[in-house]
């Protein structure tokens, strides 16, 4: 909890005055039964109307004070809880944005969404309950017990027998509830992850007519969530009847013993009425404390899940960077004995030739500044994994990636990624206008600059054709644009960064060859000083590059020009001839 005290400090006034205001309700709760007993024993018994009215006026004033205190107490409690969890959510979201790709893979997107929403909601509810009941329930318990002792000490002894039994029941219930709430939150993770996956890929689901399959999958996740929830809620359902049994048993005992005392003349009717009210208040305060404890068992599970994110150290950071203030000036790239595998927590050292888990194996090559290099290879050979090491979307397992002679781990992540423009294999646009999406590359870019870089990416023609032009609204994910339009806008967005290194990961696969050729011509003319890496499945997309890196099963098969590779690289020749349907003698 010490880690979360800083989030409570801005709302310390609400944290203090919320419970204090609730104490006014406690004052009224324990005082009003006493006033009622006086009305019965003195006013009604003596037929004293003036006494009844006078005491009733005091009771009315006490009720007004209780109302004011209750309203203010609830307001401060809500303000403190909402403000605190809102600030935690901001920091939690910022923490997640610091995660690397591998960190996000480790926790899963569905789980992160649950922690940002439902887990924080459980914490918020706990804070509200604690602020409302932290002083109110103990106050009612202590105040009611003191007043009950003042009415009749013998009857008050009944409470001393019941309270320890209720305490033991509460402890057992809490012990049973906690692990069930943990499982329930994990089931909610799975449910959120399944929903997100289906809705994100709804077009694929429909195109493959897999609605029934997705309904069945959702049904299994939903049923698991239901079963886990019911297992946890059974504890809640079971708790209230148990508490009520003890409360009713205590009330029956008080009425029985108190009735006998009235018959014997050792107790007045008003006193018995007040005592029954006090014992009800005491047992209700125990019930409210039990609810707080039960909610806390669920909130503790959520606290641990939130803390797991807050305390997790991202695998990629600037810590240990020797050249944090250094910027990339030229864009020269060098790989030295690079090995890489996913789901690794530490550097393994030597690269094992027989490793089945390594995606990249002992890569060594150098790309000169300003050079255009094509990267070609079969699906799954490691092309995308290799270029993701350049801006440190992942870190190497062993070896080094150097830019301008400096290890990428020695640059700050900001300066490194600011100098690398990357158009990923899957094009992503955000809801907003075309211009807003383009300004992800440069938020201060002028309209003329947007148009110029869209011309380089062959996007200006179709954007200008929109009635709204560059102010056309883009739906989430670019759903109202074609694949080729999204690719060209993503290329323009990357160009607006004016990067020293530009990585195009199969980013022209959805455009025709003529448009692709014009994009290449614009790159050659306008980006002479930019190092360009072009990943493609098509030899025609890279054959005019200065050099081509041919990859095969995580290794480099060969590096050279198109003509050189046609002569000596069997992998390249096989790909080229299959795609162009030519015989070797026709080259």
Coordinates of C-alpha atoms in Angstrom, one line a residue:
X1 CA 0.0 0.0 0.0
X2 CA 2.9 2.3 0.5
X3 CA 3.4 2.5 -3.2
X4 CA -0.2 3.9 -3.6
X5 CA -0.1 6.6 -0.8
X6 CA 1.3 9.1 -3.3
X7 CA -2.0 8.8 -5.3
X8 CA -4.0 9.6 -2.1
X9 CA -2.0 12.7 -1.2
X10 CA -3.7 15.1 -3.7
X11 CA -7.1 14.0 -2.2
X12 CA -6.1 14.0 1.5
X13 CA -8.7 16.5 2.4
X14 CA -11.4 14.2 1.0
X15 CA -9.8 11.2 2.7
X16 CA -9.9 13.0 6.1
X17 CA -13.3 14.7 5.9
X18 CA -15.2 11.8 4.2
X19 CA -14.9 9.5 7.3
X20 CA -15.3 12.4 9.7
X21 CA -18.6 13.4 8.0
X22 CA -19.8 9.8 8.3
X23 CA -19.2 10.0 12.0
X24 CA -22.1 12.4 12.3
X25 CA -24.3 9.6 11.1
X26 CA -22.9 7.4 13.8
X27 CA -23.7 10.1 16.4
X28 CA -27.3 10.1 15.2
X29 CA -27.5 6.3 15.0
X30 CA -26.6 5.8 18.6
X31 CA -28.4 8.8 20.0
X32 CA -31.8 8.5 18.4
X33 CA -32.7 5.1 20.0
X34 CA -32.0 6.7 23.4
X35 CA -34.3 9.6 22.6
X36 CA -36.9 7.2 21.4
X37 CA -36.7 5.2 24.7
X38 CA -37.2 8.5 26.6
X39 CA -40.3 9.3 24.6
X40 CA -41.8 5.9 25.4
X41 CA -40.8 5.7 29.1
X42 CA -41.4 9.4 30.0
X43 CA -43.6 11.0 27.4
X44 CA -46.0 8.2 26.4
X45 CA -46.1 6.6 29.9
X46 CA -46.9 10.0 31.5
X47 CA -49.1 11.3 28.7
X48 CA -46.7 14.3 28.5
X49 CA -47.3 15.7 25.0
X50 CA -44.9 18.7 25.5
X51 CA -42.1 16.3 26.4
X52 CA -42.9 14.2 23.3
X53 CA -42.8 17.2 21.0
X54 CA -39.7 18.6 22.6
X55 CA -37.8 15.3 22.3
X56 CA -39.2 14.8 18.7
X57 CA -37.8 18.2 17.7
X58 CA -34.3 17.1 19.0
X59 CA -34.6 13.9 17.0
X60 CA -35.5 15.8 13.9
X61 CA -32.5 18.1 14.3
X62 CA -30.3 15.0 14.8
X63 CA -31.7 13.6 11.5
X64 CA -30.9 16.7 9.6
X65 CA -27.3 16.6 10.9
X66 CA -27.1 12.9 9.9
X67 CA -28.4 13.8 6.4
X68 CA -25.8 16.5 5.9
X69 CA -23.1 14.4 7.2
X70 CA -24.1 11.4 5.1
X71 CA -24.3 13.5 1.9
X72 CA -20.9 15.2 2.5
X73 CA -19.3 11.9 3.6
X74 CA -20.5 10.1 0.4
X75 CA -19.3 13.1 -1.8
X76 CA -15.8 13.1 -0.3
X77 CA -15.6 9.3 -0.5
X78 CA -16.5 9.2 -4.2
X79 CA -14.2 12.2 -4.9
X80 CA -11.3 10.5 -3.2
X81 CA -11.9 7.1 -4.8
X82 CA -12.5 8.3 -8.3
X83 CA -9.6 10.7 -8.2
X84 CA -7.2 8.2 -6.8
X85 CA -8.0 5.4 -9.3
X86 CA -8.0 7.8 -12.2
X87 CA -4.5 8.9 -11.3
X88 CA -3.4 5.2 -10.9
X89 CA -5.0 4.4 -14.3
X90 CA -3.0 7.2 -16.0
X91 CA 0.3 5.9 -14.6
X92 CA -0.7 2.3 -15.4
X93 CA -1.4 3.3 -19.0
X94 CA 1.8 5.2 -19.2
X95 CA 3.6 2.2 -17.8
X96 CA 2.1 -0.1 -20.4
X97 CA 3.1 2.3 -23.2
X98 CA 6.7 1.8 -22.0
X99 CA 6.5 -1.9 -22.5
X100 CA 8.3 -3.6 -25.4
X101 CA 6.5 -5.9 -27.8
X102 CA 7.7 -8.9 -25.8
X103 CA 6.4 -7.4 -22.5
X104 CA 2.9 -6.9 -24.1
X105 CA 3.1 -10.5 -25.4
X106 CA 3.9 -11.7 -21.9
X107 CA 0.8 -10.2 -20.2
X108 CA -1.5 -10.4 -23.2
X109 CA -3.6 -7.5 -24.5
X110 CA -6.9 -8.8 -22.9
X111 CA -5.3 -9.0 -19.5
X112 CA -3.9 -5.5 -19.7
X113 CA -7.3 -4.2 -20.7
X114 CA -8.9 -5.9 -17.7
X115 CA -6.3 -4.5 -15.3
X116 CA -6.9 -1.0 -16.7
X117 CA -10.7 -1.3 -16.3
X118 CA -12.2 -4.0 -14.0
X119 CA -9.3 -4.3 -11.6
X120 CA -9.2 -0.6 -11.0
X121 CA -13.0 -0.6 -10.6
X122 CA -12.6 -3.1 -7.8
X123 CA -10.0 -0.9 -6.1
X124 CA -12.3 2.1 -6.5
X125 CA -15.2 0.3 -4.9
X126 CA -13.0 -0.8 -2.0
X127 CA -11.8 2.8 -1.4
X128 CA -15.4 4.0 -1.4
X129 CA -16.5 1.3 1.1
X130 CA -13.6 1.9 3.4
X131 CA -14.1 5.7 3.5
X132 CA -17.8 5.3 4.1
X133 CA -17.5 2.5 6.6
X134 CA -13.9 2.8 8.0
X135 CA -15.1 4.9 10.9
X136 CA -18.9 4.4 10.6
X137 CA -19.0 0.7 11.2
X138 CA -16.5 0.6 14.1
X139 CA -18.2 3.8 15.5
X140 CA -21.6 2.1 15.4
X141 CA -20.1 -1.1 16.9
X142 CA -18.3 0.7 19.8
X143 CA -21.0 3.4 20.3
X144 CA -23.8 0.9 20.2
X145 CA -22.1 -1.4 22.6
X146 CA -21.4 1.4 25.0
X147 CA -25.0 2.6 24.9
X148 CA -26.2 -1.1 25.3
X149 CA -24.1 -1.4 28.4
X150 CA -25.7 1.8 29.7
X151 CA -29.2 0.3 29.2
X152 CA -28.6 -3.1 30.6
X153 CA -25.2 -4.8 31.3
X154 CA -26.6 -8.4 31.6
X155 CA -28.2 -8.3 28.2
X156 CA -25.1 -6.7 26.7
X157 CA -23.2 -9.9 27.6
X158 CA -25.1 -11.7 24.8
X159 CA -23.0 -9.7 22.3
X160 CA -19.8 -10.8 23.9
X161 CA -20.8 -14.4 23.0
X162 CA -21.9 -13.7 19.4
X163 CA -19.2 -11.3 18.2
X164 CA -16.3 -13.8 18.4
X165 CA -18.4 -16.4 16.5
X166 CA -19.1 -13.9 13.8
X167 CA -15.5 -12.9 13.6
X168 CA -14.5 -16.5 13.0
X169 CA -17.1 -16.9 10.3
X170 CA -15.9 -13.7 8.5
X171 CA -12.3 -15.0 8.6
X172 CA -13.2 -18.3 7.1
X173 CA -15.3 -16.6 4.4
X174 CA -12.5 -14.3 3.4
X175 CA -10.0 -17.1 3.3
X176 CA -12.3 -19.0 0.9
X177 CA -13.2 -16.0 -1.2
X178 CA -9.7 -14.7 -2.1
X179 CA -8.5 -17.6 -4.4
X180 CA -11.9 -17.7 -6.1
X181 CA -11.7 -14.0 -6.9
X182 CA -8.2 -14.5 -8.4
X183 CA -9.6 -17.2 -10.7
X184 CA -12.5 -15.0 -11.6
X185 CA -10.3 -12.1 -12.7
X186 CA -8.2 -14.5 -14.8
X187 CA -11.4 -15.7 -16.5
X188 CA -12.3 -12.1 -17.2
X189 CA -8.9 -11.7 -18.8
X190 CA -9.6 -14.5 -21.2
X191 CA -13.0 -13.2 -22.0
X192 CA -11.8 -9.7 -22.8
X193 CA -9.0 -11.1 -24.9
X194 CA -11.4 -13.3 -26.9
X195 CA -13.8 -10.4 -27.5
X196 CA -11.0 -8.1 -28.6
X197 CA -9.5 -10.7 -31.0
X198 CA -12.9 -11.4 -32.6
X199 CA -14.0 -7.8 -33.0
X200 CA -10.6 -6.7 -34.2
X201 CA -10.6 -9.4 -36.9
X202 CA -14.4 -9.3 -37.6
X203 CA -13.8 -9.0 -41.4
X204 CA -11.7 -12.1 -41.4
X205 CA -14.4 -14.0 -39.4
X206 CA -17.1 -13.0 -41.8
X207 CA -15.0 -13.6 -45.0
X208 CA -14.3 -17.2 -43.8
X209 CA -17.9 -17.6 -42.5
X210 CA -16.6 -18.5 -39.0
X211 CA -19.4 -16.9 -37.0
X212 CA -20.6 -20.2 -35.6
X213 CA -17.0 -21.1 -34.5
X214 CA -16.5 -17.8 -32.8
X215 CA -19.9 -18.1 -31.1
X216 CA -18.9 -21.4 -29.7
X217 CA -15.5 -20.1 -28.6
X218 CA -17.1 -17.1 -26.9
X219 CA -19.6 -19.5 -25.3
X220 CA -16.8 -21.5 -23.7
X221 CA -15.1 -18.3 -22.4
X222 CA -18.4 -16.9 -21.2
X223 CA -19.4 -20.1 -19.5
X224 CA -16.0 -20.2 -17.7
X225 CA -16.5 -16.6 -16.6
X226 CA -20.0 -17.5 -15.3
X227 CA -18.7 -20.6 -13.4
X228 CA -15.8 -18.7 -11.9
X229 CA -18.1 -15.8 -10.9
X230 CA -20.7 -18.1 -9.4
X231 CA -18.0 -19.9 -7.4
X232 CA -16.9 -16.6 -6.0
X233 CA -20.4 -15.2 -5.5
X234 CA -21.5 -18.2 -3.6
X235 CA -19.3 -17.0 -0.8
X236 CA -21.0 -13.6 -0.8
X237 CA -24.5 -15.3 -1.0
X238 CA -23.6 -17.6 1.9
X239 CA -22.3 -14.9 4.1
X240 CA -25.4 -12.8 4.5
X241 CA -27.7 -15.7 5.6
X242 CA -25.1 -16.8 8.2
X243 CA -24.8 -13.3 9.6
X244 CA -28.6 -12.9 9.7
X245 CA -29.0 -16.2 11.6
X246 CA -26.7 -14.9 14.3
X247 CA -28.4 -11.5 14.3
X248 CA -31.9 -13.0 14.6
X249 CA -30.8 -15.4 17.3
X250 CA -29.3 -12.5 19.3
X251 CA -32.5 -10.5 18.8
X252 CA -34.7 -13.4 20.0
X253 CA -32.5 -13.9 23.1
X254 CA -32.7 -10.2 23.9
X255 CA -36.5 -10.1 23.5
X256 CA -36.9 -13.2 25.6
X257 CA -34.7 -12.1 28.4
X258 CA -35.7 -8.5 28.2
X259 CA -39.4 -9.4 28.2
X260 CA -38.9 -11.3 31.4
X261 CA -37.2 -8.3 33.0
X262 CA -40.1 -6.1 32.0
X263 CA -42.5 -8.5 33.7
X264 CA -40.3 -8.5 36.8
X265 CA -40.2 -4.7 36.7
X266 CA -36.4 -4.5 36.4
X267 CA -36.5 -3.0 32.9
X268 CA -38.8 -0.5 31.1
X269 CA -40.4 -1.0 27.6
X270 CA -38.5 1.9 26.1
X271 CA -35.2 0.6 27.4
X272 CA -35.9 -2.8 25.7
X273 CA -36.9 -1.1 22.5
X274 CA -33.6 0.9 22.5
X275 CA -31.6 -2.2 23.4
X276 CA -33.0 -4.1 20.5
X277 CA -32.2 -1.2 18.2
X278 CA -28.6 -1.1 19.5
X279 CA -28.0 -4.8 19.1
X280 CA -29.4 -4.6 15.5
X281 CA -27.0 -1.7 14.9
X282 CA -24.1 -3.6 16.3
X283 CA -24.7 -6.7 14.3
X284 CA -25.4 -4.6 11.1
X285 CA -22.1 -2.9 11.6
X286 CA -20.4 -6.3 11.8
X287 CA -22.3 -7.3 8.6
X288 CA -21.0 -4.1 6.9
X289 CA -17.4 -4.8 8.1
X290 CA -17.8 -8.3 6.7
X291 CA -18.8 -6.8 3.3
X292 CA -15.8 -4.5 3.4
X293 CA -13.5 -7.5 4.2
X294 CA -15.1 -9.6 1.4
X295 CA -14.7 -6.7 -1.1
X296 CA -11.1 -6.3 0.1
X297 CA -10.4 -9.9 -0.7
X298 CA -11.4 -9.2 -4.3
X299 CA -9.7 -5.9 -4.4
X300 CA -6.4 -7.4 -3.0
X301 CA -6.4 -9.7 -6.0
X302 CA -6.9 -6.7 -8.2
X303 CA -4.2 -4.7 -6.3
X304 CA -1.7 -7.5 -6.9
X305 CA -2.5 -7.6 -10.6
X306 CA -2.2 -3.8 -11.0
X307 CA 1.0 -3.8 -8.9
X308 CA 2.4 -6.6 -11.1
X309 CA 2.3 -4.1 -14.0
X310 CA 3.5 -1.1 -12.0
X311 CA 6.5 -2.9 -10.6
X312 CA 7.4 -4.8 -13.8
X313 CA 10.6 -3.5 -15.3
X314 CA 10.3 -3.2 -19.1
X315 CA 12.8 -5.4 -20.9
X316 CA 13.7 -2.4 -23.1
X317 CA 14.8 0.9 -21.5
X318 CA 17.4 3.6 -21.6
X319 CA 19.0 2.3 -18.5
X320 CA 22.7 1.7 -19.2
X321 CA 22.6 3.7 -22.5
X322 CA 26.1 5.2 -22.8
X323 CA 25.1 7.8 -25.5
X324 CA 21.7 9.0 -24.5
X325 CA 22.1 12.4 -26.0
X326 CA 23.7 11.2 -29.2
X327 CA 21.6 11.4 -32.4
X328 CA 21.9 9.3 -35.5
X329 CA 23.7 11.4 -38.2
X330 CA 24.2 9.1 -41.2
X331 CA 22.2 5.9 -41.0
X332 CA 24.9 3.3 -41.4
X333 CA 23.8 -0.2 -40.1
X334 CA 25.9 -3.1 -39.1
X335 CA 24.9 -6.5 -37.7
X336 CA 27.6 -8.4 -35.8
X337 CA 27.0 -12.1 -35.1
X338 CA 23.3 -11.4 -34.3
X339 CA 21.1 -14.2 -32.9
X340 CA 17.5 -13.7 -31.9
X341 CA 14.7 -15.7 -30.4
X342 CA 11.3 -14.7 -28.9
X343 CA 10.3 -15.4 -25.3
X344 CA 13.8 -15.1 -23.9
X345 CA 14.4 -13.3 -20.6
X346 CA 18.2 -12.9 -20.9
X347 CA 21.1 -12.8 -23.2
X348 CA 22.2 -16.4 -23.8
X349 CA 25.8 -15.6 -24.9
X350 CA 27.0 -17.9 -27.7
X351 CA 24.7 -18.5 -30.7
X352 CA 23.9 -22.2 -30.9
X353 CA 23.8 -23.6 -34.4
X354 CA 21.3 -26.3 -33.6
X355 CA 18.9 -24.2 -31.7
X356 CA 15.3 -24.9 -32.7
X357 CA 13.9 -21.7 -31.1
X358 CA 16.2 -19.1 -32.7
X359 CA 14.6 -17.0 -35.4
X360 CA 17.9 -15.4 -36.5
X361 CA 21.2 -17.2 -36.5
X362 CA 24.6 -15.6 -36.6
X363 CA 23.8 -12.6 -38.9
X364 CA 26.7 -10.4 -39.9
X365 CA 26.5 -7.7 -42.6
X366 CA 26.9 -3.9 -43.1
X367 CA 24.7 -1.4 -44.9
X368 CA 26.2 1.9 -45.9
X369 CA 24.5 5.2 -45.2
X370 CA 22.2 6.2 -48.0
X371 CA 22.2 2.8 -49.5
X372 CA 19.0 1.1 -50.7
X373 CA 18.9 -2.6 -49.7
X374 CA 16.3 -5.1 -50.6
X375 CA 15.6 -8.0 -48.2
X376 CA 14.1 -11.1 -49.8
X377 CA 13.2 -14.6 -48.5
X378 CA 10.5 -17.1 -48.0
X379 CA 7.7 -16.5 -45.4
X380 CA 9.0 -17.1 -41.9
X381 CA 12.7 -16.8 -42.7
X382 CA 13.1 -13.9 -40.2
X383 CA 13.0 -10.8 -42.4
X384 CA 10.6 -8.8 -40.2
X385 CA 12.3 -10.1 -37.0
X386 CA 15.6 -8.8 -38.3
X387 CA 14.5 -5.2 -39.1
X388 CA 12.6 -5.0 -35.8
X389 CA 16.0 -5.2 -34.0
X390 CA 17.1 -1.9 -35.7
X391 CA 14.7 0.4 -33.7
X392 CA 14.8 -1.9 -30.7
X393 CA 11.3 -3.1 -30.9
X394 CA 13.0 -6.3 -29.7
X395 CA 16.6 -6.7 -28.4
X396 CA 19.1 -9.2 -29.8
X397 CA 19.5 -12.4 -27.9
X398 CA 23.3 -12.2 -28.6
X399 CA 25.5 -10.2 -30.9
X400 CA 25.2 -6.5 -31.7
X401 CA 23.2 -4.2 -33.9
X402 CA 25.2 -1.0 -34.7
X403 CA 24.1 2.3 -36.2
X404 CA 26.8 4.7 -37.2
X405 CA 29.2 2.5 -35.2
X406 CA 27.2 2.7 -32.0
X407 CA 25.3 -0.2 -30.4
X408 CA 21.6 0.6 -30.6
X409 CA 21.3 -0.2 -26.9
X410 CA 23.6 2.8 -26.2
X411 CA 21.1 5.3 -27.9
X412 CA 18.1 6.6 -26.0
X413 CA 14.9 5.0 -27.3
X414 CA 13.6 8.4 -28.2
X415 CA 16.5 9.4 -30.4
X416 CA 16.8 6.0 -31.9
X417 CA 13.2 5.6 -32.9
X418 CA 12.9 9.2 -33.9
X419 CA 15.6 8.5 -36.6
X420 CA 14.0 5.3 -37.9
X421 CA 10.9 5.4 -40.0
X422 CA 9.1 2.1 -40.2
X423 CA 6.1 1.0 -42.2
X424 CA 5.1 -2.3 -40.6
X425 CA 3.8 -5.4 -42.4
X426 CA 0.3 -4.7 -41.0
X427 CA -0.8 -1.1 -41.7
X428 CA -2.5 0.7 -38.9
X429 CA -4.4 4.0 -39.0
X430 CA -6.3 5.6 -36.2
X431 CA -9.7 7.1 -36.0
X432 CA -9.4 10.8 -37.0
X433 CA -8.8 12.8 -40.2
X434 CA -6.2 11.9 -42.8
X435 CA -4.1 14.9 -41.8
X436 CA -4.2 13.9 -38.1
X437 CA -2.9 10.4 -39.1
X438 CA -0.2 11.8 -41.2
X439 CA 1.0 14.1 -38.5
X440 CA 1.9 11.1 -36.4
X441 CA 5.1 11.4 -38.4
X442 CA 5.5 15.1 -37.6
X443 CA 2.9 16.9 -35.5
X444 CA 4.1 20.3 -36.6
X445 CA 4.1 19.6 -40.4
X446 CA 2.4 22.2 -42.5
X447 CA -0.3 21.3 -45.0
X448 CA 2.1 21.8 -47.9
X449 CA 4.5 19.4 -46.4
X450 CA 1.8 16.8 -45.9
X451 CA 0.8 17.1 -49.6
X452 CA 4.5 16.9 -50.8
X453 CA 5.2 13.7 -48.9
X454 CA 1.9 12.2 -50.0
X455 CA 3.0 12.8 -53.5
X456 CA 6.2 10.9 -52.9
X457 CA 4.1 8.0 -51.5
X458 CA 1.6 8.3 -54.4
X459 CA -1.2 9.1 -52.0
X460 CA -2.0 12.7 -52.9
X461 CA -4.1 11.8 -55.9
X462 CA -6.6 9.7 -54.1
X463 CA -6.7 11.9 -50.9
X464 CA -7.3 15.0 -53.0
X465 CA -10.2 13.2 -54.7
X466 CA -12.0 12.9 -51.5
X467 CA -14.7 15.6 -51.1
X468 CA -13.1 16.5 -47.7
X469 CA -9.6 16.1 -49.0
X470 CA -7.1 15.8 -46.2
X471 CA -9.8 16.3 -43.6
X472 CA -11.6 13.1 -44.5
X473 CA -12.4 11.1 -41.4
X474 CA -10.7 7.7 -41.2
X475 CA -12.5 5.0 -39.3
X476 CA -10.7 2.9 -36.7
X477 CA -8.0 0.8 -38.4
X478 CA -8.7 2.6 -41.7
X479 CA -11.7 0.4 -42.3
X480 CA -13.1 2.9 -44.9
X481 CA -9.9 2.8 -47.0
X482 CA -8.6 0.2 -49.3
X483 CA -5.4 -1.8 -48.5
X484 CA -3.4 0.1 -51.1
X485 CA -4.6 3.5 -49.8
X486 CA -3.7 2.5 -46.2
X487 CA -0.2 1.4 -47.3
X488 CA 0.5 4.6 -49.1
X489 CA -0.7 6.8 -46.2
X490 CA 1.5 4.8 -43.8
X491 CA 4.5 5.3 -46.1
X492 CA 3.8 9.1 -46.2
X493 CA 3.4 9.1 -42.5
X494 CA 6.9 7.5 -42.1
X495 CA 8.4 9.9 -44.6
X496 CA 7.2 12.9 -42.6
X497 CA 9.6 11.8 -39.8
X498 CA 12.4 12.6 -42.3
X499 CA 14.2 9.5 -40.9
X500 CA 17.9 8.6 -41.4
X501 CA 16.7 5.0 -41.8
X502 CA 13.5 4.0 -43.6
X503 CA 12.2 0.4 -43.3
X504 CA 9.4 -0.7 -45.6
X505 CA 8.2 -4.1 -44.5
X506 CA 6.3 -5.5 -47.5
X507 CA 4.5 -2.2 -47.5
X508 CA 3.7 -2.1 -51.2
X509 CA 2.1 -5.5 -51.4
X510 CA -1.3 -4.0 -52.0
X511 CA -0.4 -1.6 -54.7
X512 CA 0.0 -2.2 -58.4
X513 CA 3.5 -2.5 -60.0
X514 CA 3.2 0.9 -61.8
X515 CA 2.4 2.7 -58.5
X516 CA 5.2 0.8 -56.8
X517 CA 7.6 1.8 -59.5
X518 CA 6.7 5.5 -59.1
X519 CA 7.2 5.2 -55.3
X520 CA 10.7 3.7 -55.9
X521 CA 11.5 6.5 -58.3
X522 CA 10.5 9.2 -55.7
X523 CA 12.6 7.5 -53.1
X524 CA 15.6 7.4 -55.3
X525 CA 15.2 11.1 -56.2
X526 CA 14.1 12.6 -52.9
X527 CA 15.7 10.3 -50.3
X528 CA 19.2 10.0 -51.5
X529 CA 20.7 10.5 -48.0
X530 CA 18.3 8.1 -46.3
X531 CA 19.2 4.5 -45.8
X532 CA 16.3 2.4 -47.2
X533 CA 15.5 -1.2 -46.3
X534 CA 12.8 -2.7 -48.5
X535 CA 11.4 -6.1 -47.4
X536 CA 9.4 -7.8 -50.1
X537 CA 8.3 -11.2 -51.3
X538 CA 8.6 -10.0 -54.9
X539 CA 12.0 -9.9 -56.7
X540 CA 10.7 -7.2 -59.0
X541 CA 10.3 -4.9 -55.9
X542 CA 13.9 -5.2 -54.9
X543 CA 15.9 -6.0 -58.0
X544 CA 16.8 -2.4 -58.6
X545 CA 18.2 -2.0 -55.1
X546 CA 21.9 -1.3 -54.6
X547 CA 22.2 -4.7 -52.9
X548 CA 19.8 -7.5 -52.0
X549 CA 20.0 -9.6 -48.8
X550 CA 18.7 -13.1 -49.4
X551 CA 17.5 -14.9 -46.2
X552 CA 16.8 -18.6 -45.8
X553 CA 15.7 -20.2 -42.5
X554 CA 17.0 -17.4 -40.3
X555 CA 20.4 -17.1 -42.0
X556 CA 21.8 -15.0 -44.8
X557 CA 22.1 -17.1 -48.0
X558 CA 23.8 -14.3 -50.0
X559 CA 24.2 -10.6 -50.4
X560 CA 24.7 -8.9 -53.8
X561 CA 23.1 -7.1 -56.7
X562 CA 20.4 -8.6 -58.8
X563 CA 22.8 -9.7 -61.5
X564 CA 25.3 -11.2 -59.0
X565 CA 22.6 -13.2 -57.2
X566 CA 21.1 -14.5 -60.5
X567 CA 24.6 -15.9 -61.2
X568 CA 25.5 -17.4 -57.9
X569 CA 22.6 -17.7 -55.4
X570 CA 20.4 -20.7 -55.9
X571 CA 17.7 -19.5 -53.4
X572 CA 17.4 -16.1 -55.3
X573 CA 17.3 -17.8 -58.7
X574 CA 14.6 -20.2 -57.6
X575 CA 12.4 -17.3 -56.3
X576 CA 13.0 -15.2 -59.4
X577 CA 12.3 -17.8 -61.9
X578 CA 9.2 -19.0 -60.2
X579 CA 7.8 -15.5 -60.0
X580 CA 8.7 -14.5 -63.5
X581 CA 8.0 -17.9 -65.2
X582 CA 11.2 -17.7 -67.2
X583 CA 13.9 -20.2 -68.0
X584 CA 17.4 -19.5 -66.9
X585 CA 18.5 -18.9 -70.5
X586 CA 16.0 -16.1 -70.9
X587 CA 17.3 -13.9 -68.1

